[in-house]
Coordinates of C-alpha atoms in Angstrom, one line a residue:
Chain A
M26 CA -0.6 12.0 12.7
E27 CA 1.9 14.7 11.9
L28 CA 5.2 12.5 12.0
L29 CA 3.4 10.5 9.2
E30 CA 2.4 13.3 7.3
Q31 CA 5.8 14.5 7.2
Y32 CA 7.3 11.1 6.0
I33 CA 4.7 11.0 3.0
C34 CA 5.5 14.6 2.1
K35 CA 9.2 14.1 2.3
N36 CA 9.6 10.5 1.0
G37 CA 6.3 9.7 -0.8
A38 CA 5.6 10.3 -4.5
V39 CA 2.2 10.7 -6.5
K40 CA 2.0 8.9 -9.7
E41 CA -0.7 8.6 -12.1
G42 CA -3.8 6.7 -11.6
D43 CA -4.1 7.7 -7.8
V44 CA -1.2 5.7 -6.9
L45 CA 0.8 7.2 -3.9
K46 CA 4.2 5.5 -3.8
V47 CA 5.2 5.2 0.0
D48 CA 7.6 2.0 -0.7
S49 CA 10.7 3.9 0.9
F50 CA 9.2 3.8 4.6
L51 CA 5.7 1.9 4.5
N52 CA 5.3 -1.0 2.4
H53 CA 8.5 -2.4 0.6
Q54 CA 11.3 -0.8 2.8
M55 CA 9.8 -0.4 6.1
D56 CA 10.9 2.0 9.1
V57 CA 10.0 0.3 12.0
G58 CA 10.7 3.4 14.4
L59 CA 7.8 4.9 12.6
F60 CA 5.6 1.9 13.0
A61 CA 6.4 2.2 16.7
E62 CA 5.1 5.6 16.9
M63 CA 2.1 4.6 14.7
G64 CA 1.4 1.9 17.2
K65 CA 1.6 4.3 20.2
E66 CA -1.0 6.7 18.5
W67 CA -3.5 3.8 17.5
K68 CA -2.9 2.6 21.5
R69 CA -3.7 6.3 22.4
L70 CA -6.9 6.4 20.1
F71 CA -8.3 2.9 20.9
A72 CA -7.0 3.1 25.0
D73 CA -10.7 2.3 26.0
A74 CA -11.4 -0.9 23.5
P75 CA -10.8 -4.4 25.0
I76 CA -8.6 -5.4 22.1
N77 CA -7.2 -8.8 22.4
K78 CA -5.9 -9.7 19.2
I79 CA -4.9 -7.6 15.8
L80 CA -6.1 -8.7 12.3
T81 CA -4.3 -7.8 9.3
V82 CA -4.0 -9.0 5.7
E83 CA -0.5 -10.0 4.0
A84 CA 1.7 -9.0 3.0
S85 CA 2.2 -5.2 3.6
G86 CA 0.0 -4.9 6.5
I87 CA 1.9 -7.3 8.6
G88 CA 5.1 -5.3 9.7
I89 CA 3.0 -2.5 10.7
A90 CA 0.5 -4.8 12.7
C91 CA 3.3 -6.6 14.6
V92 CA 5.3 -3.4 15.8
A93 CA 2.0 -1.9 16.8
A94 CA 0.9 -5.0 18.5
Q95 CA 3.7 -4.8 20.9
E96 CA 2.0 -1.6 22.1
F97 CA -1.1 -3.3 22.8
G98 CA 0.6 -6.5 24.2
V99 CA -1.7 -8.6 21.9
P100 CA -1.1 -11.2 19.1
V101 CA -1.5 -10.4 15.5
V102 CA -3.3 -12.8 13.1
F103 CA -2.7 -12.2 9.3
A104 CA -5.5 -13.5 6.6
K105 CA -3.7 -15.5 3.9
K106 CA -4.3 -14.5 0.4
A107 CA -4.2 -18.4 -1.0
Q108 CA -5.0 -21.9 0.2
S109 CA -1.8 -23.4 1.6
I110 CA -1.2 -26.8 2.4
N111 CA -0.3 -25.6 5.9
I112 CA -3.5 -24.4 6.5
D113 CA -6.1 -26.7 8.1
G114 CA -9.6 -27.2 6.2
E115 CA -11.3 -25.4 8.8
V116 CA -11.1 -21.5 7.5
Y117 CA -13.1 -18.2 7.4
A118 CA -12.9 -17.1 3.8
S119 CA -13.7 -13.9 1.9
K120 CA -13.0 -12.4 -1.4
V121 CA -10.8 -9.2 -1.8
Q122 CA -10.4 -7.0 -4.9
S123 CA -7.0 -5.4 -5.0
F124 CA -6.7 -2.0 -6.1
T125 CA -2.8 -2.4 -6.6
H126 CA -3.1 -5.7 -8.4
R127 CA -6.4 -5.3 -10.2
R128 CA -7.5 -8.7 -9.5
V129 CA -9.8 -10.6 -7.3
Y130 CA -8.3 -13.1 -4.4
D131 CA -9.5 -15.2 -1.6
V132 CA -8.3 -14.3 2.0
I133 CA -8.5 -16.7 4.5
V134 CA -8.1 -17.1 8.3
S135 CA -8.0 -20.3 10.3
K136 CA -11.0 -20.9 12.8
R137 CA -8.9 -21.8 15.4
F138 CA -7.5 -18.0 15.6
L139 CA -10.8 -16.1 15.6
T140 CA -13.4 -16.8 18.2
P141 CA -16.8 -15.2 19.7
D142 CA -14.4 -14.3 22.7
D143 CA -12.3 -12.2 20.5
H144 CA -12.3 -8.4 20.4
I145 CA -10.4 -7.3 17.1
L146 CA -8.5 -4.2 15.9
I147 CA -8.1 -4.4 12.2
I148 CA -4.7 -2.8 11.2
D149 CA -3.6 -2.1 7.4
D150 CA -1.4 0.1 5.5
F151 CA -3.9 1.5 3.0
L152 CA -7.6 2.6 2.7
A153 CA -8.9 3.1 -0.6
N154 CA -12.1 1.5 -1.8
G155 CA -12.2 -0.4 1.5
C156 CA -12.3 -4.1 0.0
A157 CA -9.4 -5.5 2.0
V158 CA -11.0 -4.0 5.4
N159 CA -14.5 -5.2 4.1
G160 CA -13.0 -8.7 3.5
L161 CA -11.7 -8.9 7.0
I162 CA -14.9 -7.5 8.6
D163 CA -16.6 -10.4 6.9
I164 CA -14.4 -12.9 8.4
I165 CA -14.8 -11.4 11.8
E166 CA -18.6 -11.2 11.6
E167 CA -18.7 -15.0 10.5
S168 CA -16.5 -16.1 13.4
G169 CA -18.5 -14.2 16.0
A170 CA -15.7 -12.1 17.1
T171 CA -16.3 -8.4 18.0
L172 CA -14.9 -5.7 15.7
E173 CA -13.5 -3.1 17.9
G174 CA -12.0 -0.8 15.1
V175 CA -10.1 -0.1 12.3
G176 CA -6.4 1.3 12.4
I177 CA -5.4 2.5 9.0
A178 CA -1.8 4.2 8.0
I179 CA -2.9 6.4 4.7
E180 CA -6.6 6.5 4.0
K181 CA -7.2 8.2 0.4
G182 CA -10.2 10.4 1.5
F183 CA -11.1 10.9 -2.2
Q184 CA -11.9 7.3 -2.4
E185 CA -15.3 5.7 -0.7
G186 CA -13.8 2.9 1.5
G187 CA -13.5 5.3 4.5
K188 CA -16.7 7.2 4.3
L189 CA -18.6 3.7 3.8
L190 CA -17.2 2.5 6.8
R191 CA -17.9 5.5 8.9
E192 CA -21.4 5.3 7.8
R193 CA -21.6 1.7 8.9
G194 CA -20.6 2.9 12.6
V195 CA -17.2 1.3 12.2
R196 CA -14.5 3.1 14.5
L197 CA -12.1 4.1 12.0
E198 CA -8.8 5.9 13.0
S199 CA -6.8 6.8 9.9
L200 CA -3.3 8.4 10.8
A201 CA -3.1 10.3 7.6
I202 CA -6.1 11.1 5.3
V203 CA -5.1 12.5 2.0
D204 CA -8.2 14.2 0.4
A205 CA -6.6 15.1 -2.8
M206 CA -3.2 14.6 -4.9
D207 CA -1.7 15.7 -8.2
A208 CA 0.6 13.5 -10.1
A209 CA 1.4 16.6 -12.1
T210 CA 2.7 18.7 -9.4
G211 CA 3.2 16.4 -6.8
G212 CA 0.8 18.1 -4.6
L213 CA -0.9 16.5 -1.5
T214 CA -3.8 17.9 0.6
F215 CA -4.4 16.4 4.1
R216 CA -7.6 16.5 6.0
H217 CA -7.4 17.6 9.3
Chain B
M135 CA 16.9 -20.7 22.0
E136 CA 15.4 -22.5 24.8
L137 CA 12.2 -20.2 24.7
L138 CA 11.4 -21.3 21.0
E139 CA 12.1 -24.9 21.6
Q140 CA 9.5 -24.6 24.4
Y141 CA 6.8 -22.8 22.2
I142 CA 7.5 -25.4 19.4
C143 CA 7.0 -28.5 21.9
K144 CA 3.9 -26.7 23.6
N145 CA 2.0 -25.5 20.4
G146 CA 3.6 -27.1 17.3
A147 CA 2.5 -30.2 15.7
V148 CA 4.3 -32.5 13.3
K149 CA 2.2 -33.6 10.2
E150 CA 2.7 -36.0 7.4
G151 CA 5.3 -34.7 4.7
D152 CA 7.7 -33.4 7.1
V153 CA 5.4 -30.3 7.8
L154 CA 5.9 -28.7 11.3
K155 CA 2.7 -26.8 12.1
V156 CA 3.7 -23.6 14.1
D157 CA 0.8 -21.4 12.9
S158 CA -0.3 -20.7 16.4
F159 CA 2.7 -18.6 17.1
L160 CA 4.8 -17.9 14.2
N161 CA 3.4 -17.7 10.8
H162 CA -0.6 -17.1 10.7
Q163 CA -1.2 -16.2 14.3
M164 CA 2.0 -14.4 15.7
D165 CA 3.2 -13.9 19.2
V166 CA 5.1 -10.8 19.1
G167 CA 6.2 -11.0 22.7
L168 CA 8.2 -14.3 21.3
F169 CA 9.4 -12.5 18.2
A170 CA 11.0 -9.6 20.4
E171 CA 13.0 -12.3 22.6
M172 CA 14.0 -13.8 19.2
G173 CA 15.2 -10.4 18.1
K174 CA 17.0 -9.9 21.1
E175 CA 18.9 -13.3 20.7
W176 CA 19.7 -12.4 16.8
K177 CA 21.1 -9.1 18.4
R178 CA 23.4 -10.9 20.6
L179 CA 24.6 -13.4 18.2
F180 CA 25.2 -10.7 15.5
A181 CA 26.5 -7.8 18.2
D182 CA 29.8 -7.6 16.1
A183 CA 28.4 -7.2 12.4
P184 CA 27.7 -4.0 11.1
I185 CA 24.3 -4.6 10.2
N186 CA 22.3 -1.4 8.7
K187 CA 19.6 -3.5 6.9
I188 CA 17.1 -6.7 7.4
L189 CA 16.0 -8.5 4.4
T190 CA 13.3 -10.9 4.5
V191 CA 10.7 -12.2 2.1
E192 CA 6.8 -12.1 2.4
A193 CA 4.7 -13.2 3.8
S194 CA 5.6 -15.0 7.0
G195 CA 9.0 -13.5 7.4
I196 CA 7.8 -9.8 7.5
G197 CA 6.4 -10.0 11.3
I198 CA 9.5 -11.4 12.6
A199 CA 11.8 -9.3 10.7
C200 CA 10.0 -6.0 11.7
V201 CA 10.1 -6.8 15.4
A202 CA 13.7 -8.1 15.3
A203 CA 14.9 -4.8 13.4
Q204 CA 13.7 -2.7 16.4
E205 CA 16.5 -4.5 18.3
F206 CA 19.0 -3.4 15.7
G207 CA 17.6 -0.1 14.9
V208 CA 17.5 -0.9 11.3
P209 CA 15.1 -0.8 8.4
V210 CA 13.4 -3.8 6.9
V211 CA 13.0 -4.6 3.2
F212 CA 10.8 -7.4 2.2
A213 CA 11.3 -9.3 -1.1
K214 CA 7.9 -9.2 -3.0
K215 CA 6.6 -12.3 -4.6
A216 CA 4.9 -10.7 -7.8
Q217 CA 5.3 -7.8 -10.2
S218 CA 3.3 -5.0 -8.7
I219 CA 2.2 -1.9 -10.7
N220 CA 3.2 0.1 -7.4
I221 CA 7.1 -1.3 -8.1
D222 CA 9.4 0.6 -10.4
G223 CA 11.0 -1.2 -13.2
E224 CA 14.2 -1.2 -11.7
V225 CA 14.2 -4.4 -9.5
Y226 CA 16.5 -6.9 -8.4
A227 CA 15.0 -10.6 -9.3
S228 CA 15.4 -14.3 -8.4
K229 CA 13.4 -17.4 -8.5
V230 CA 12.7 -19.4 -5.4
Q231 CA 10.8 -22.9 -5.0
S232 CA 8.5 -23.0 -2.4
F233 CA 8.1 -26.0 -0.2
T234 CA 5.1 -25.2 1.2
H235 CA 3.3 -24.4 -1.9
R236 CA 5.0 -26.6 -4.2
R237 CA 5.7 -24.2 -6.9
V238 CA 8.1 -21.6 -8.1
Y239 CA 7.8 -17.8 -8.0
D240 CA 9.8 -14.9 -8.6
V241 CA 11.0 -12.4 -5.9
I242 CA 11.7 -8.8 -6.5
V243 CA 13.3 -5.9 -4.8
S244 CA 13.6 -2.4 -5.8
K245 CA 17.2 -1.4 -6.7
R246 CA 16.4 1.7 -4.7
F247 CA 16.5 -0.4 -1.4
L248 CA 19.8 -2.4 -1.8
T249 CA 23.1 -0.7 -2.7
P250 CA 26.9 -1.8 -2.5
D251 CA 26.8 0.2 1.0
D252 CA 24.5 -1.9 2.7
H253 CA 25.2 -4.8 5.3
I254 CA 22.5 -7.0 5.1
L255 CA 20.9 -9.7 7.7
I256 CA 18.6 -12.0 6.2
I257 CA 15.6 -13.0 8.4
D258 CA 13.0 -15.6 7.8
D259 CA 10.8 -18.1 9.6
F260 CA 12.0 -21.4 8.3
L261 CA 15.0 -22.9 6.4
A262 CA 14.4 -26.4 4.9
N263 CA 15.9 -26.8 1.2
G264 CA 17.1 -23.2 1.5
C265 CA 15.5 -22.1 -1.7
A266 CA 14.1 -18.8 -0.3
V267 CA 17.4 -17.7 1.3
N268 CA 19.3 -18.7 -1.6
G269 CA 17.1 -16.2 -4.0
L270 CA 17.7 -13.4 -1.3
I271 CA 21.5 -14.0 -1.3
D272 CA 21.3 -14.0 -5.3
I273 CA 19.6 -10.6 -5.0
I274 CA 22.2 -9.2 -2.5
E275 CA 25.2 -10.4 -4.8
E276 CA 23.4 -8.8 -7.7
S277 CA 23.1 -5.4 -5.7
G278 CA 26.7 -5.4 -4.6
A279 CA 25.6 -5.4 -0.8
T280 CA 27.4 -7.3 1.7
L281 CA 25.5 -10.2 3.2
E282 CA 26.5 -10.3 7.2
G283 CA 24.4 -13.3 7.9
V284 CA 21.2 -15.1 8.0
G285 CA 18.9 -15.5 10.8
I286 CA 16.4 -18.3 11.2
A287 CA 13.5 -19.3 13.5
I288 CA 13.2 -22.8 12.8
E289 CA 15.6 -24.9 10.5
K290 CA 14.7 -28.5 9.6
G291 CA 18.2 -30.0 10.1
F292 CA 17.2 -32.9 8.2
Q293 CA 17.0 -31.0 4.9
E294 CA 20.0 -29.8 3.2
G295 CA 19.5 -26.0 3.4
G296 CA 21.3 -25.3 6.5
K297 CA 24.3 -27.5 5.7
L298 CA 24.9 -26.1 2.2
L299 CA 24.8 -22.5 3.4
R300 CA 27.4 -23.2 6.4
E301 CA 29.6 -25.0 3.6
R302 CA 29.4 -22.0 1.6
G303 CA 30.6 -19.8 4.7
V304 CA 27.5 -17.9 5.1
R305 CA 27.0 -17.1 8.9
L306 CA 23.7 -18.6 10.0
E307 CA 22.1 -18.5 13.2
S308 CA 18.9 -20.7 13.5
L309 CA 17.4 -20.4 16.9
A310 CA 16.0 -24.1 16.7
I311 CA 17.3 -26.7 14.6
V312 CA 14.8 -29.8 14.6
D313 CA 17.0 -32.8 13.3
A314 CA 14.4 -35.2 13.5
M315 CA 10.4 -35.2 13.4
D316 CA 7.9 -38.1 13.6
A317 CA 4.3 -37.5 12.4
A318 CA 3.1 -40.8 14.0
T319 CA 4.2 -39.9 17.5
G320 CA 4.5 -36.0 17.7
G321 CA 8.2 -36.6 18.8
L322 CA 10.8 -33.9 17.8
T323 CA 14.4 -34.0 18.4
F324 CA 16.3 -30.7 18.7
R325 CA 19.9 -30.2 18.0
H326 CA 22.0 -28.6 20.5

């Protein structure tokens, strides 16, 4: 998606340790006009899929998912990162290893919000090693719901998450795929 | 706001310990159509305020803030609950006591995204003791930005957060104010 690549080139920064900083528009400060365009693009790409719910994970996926959900006219469910006293005991759970925070955490979704009748689109901001998306897919499979696809804003094409998902037959639509980046020069190579 | 009160009466549940469960439409599963109507109502209520940015806190405020921000045509910044390696060292920070999770956590905002030129609307899902909003106000004051007001979905009017903010002269617009609730009967009394 050309608009997203333009945002990344203009406002992103490549840091040591394979970190792509896009916190001025994607995951700390959030440009909701861009999110609306991303939502339209996913709606175009998944136009034939009978999606009735979007699933994401807190925190940085939530804003993108909610704006995109308006294009689909469906509700969003976000997986929570820790047990809360406001969650009923009946939850689906999976473990996720965070690249950013370098730790493992539990993600949970109330069983009331995922059923065998649901057709789910997963939305998230980043795909690197794929751990967050795999955790969400585990939860969807446990619930008996149908995974229709995965929509990612930025895929790090030099990490294996996207490749492994495509090999499994998951319908994956990443709006920008970064195949290489160089912290010394700030250079970025996109897959087209 | 009548539509929000209808959602609360139809889909909410009163639990022991002053817990109002609204996770089927507000803060776990999220009804983005409702959020759009809430955004329109805040836009009407704050029509005269020169708001150029919305500030919220992860996680459950993010979806509401992003959909509402589309009505205002402004970006959203969300305060993060823990230090991340993707955040630069230069942050504003405050401590918040969570009613839901019964613990104290740090919230941080990058100094790049709050400046003395900013006119801020705070958006959050719940107002009870006001700790989260007060933490965000501390951060706004530290940055030199101007607080234009606070938009809350559901205020627990029987806790003191809203009263104290109004006494301080903060412009507070809660779309539903629950003055009393009874876990035994499920009864709810709204302020009008």
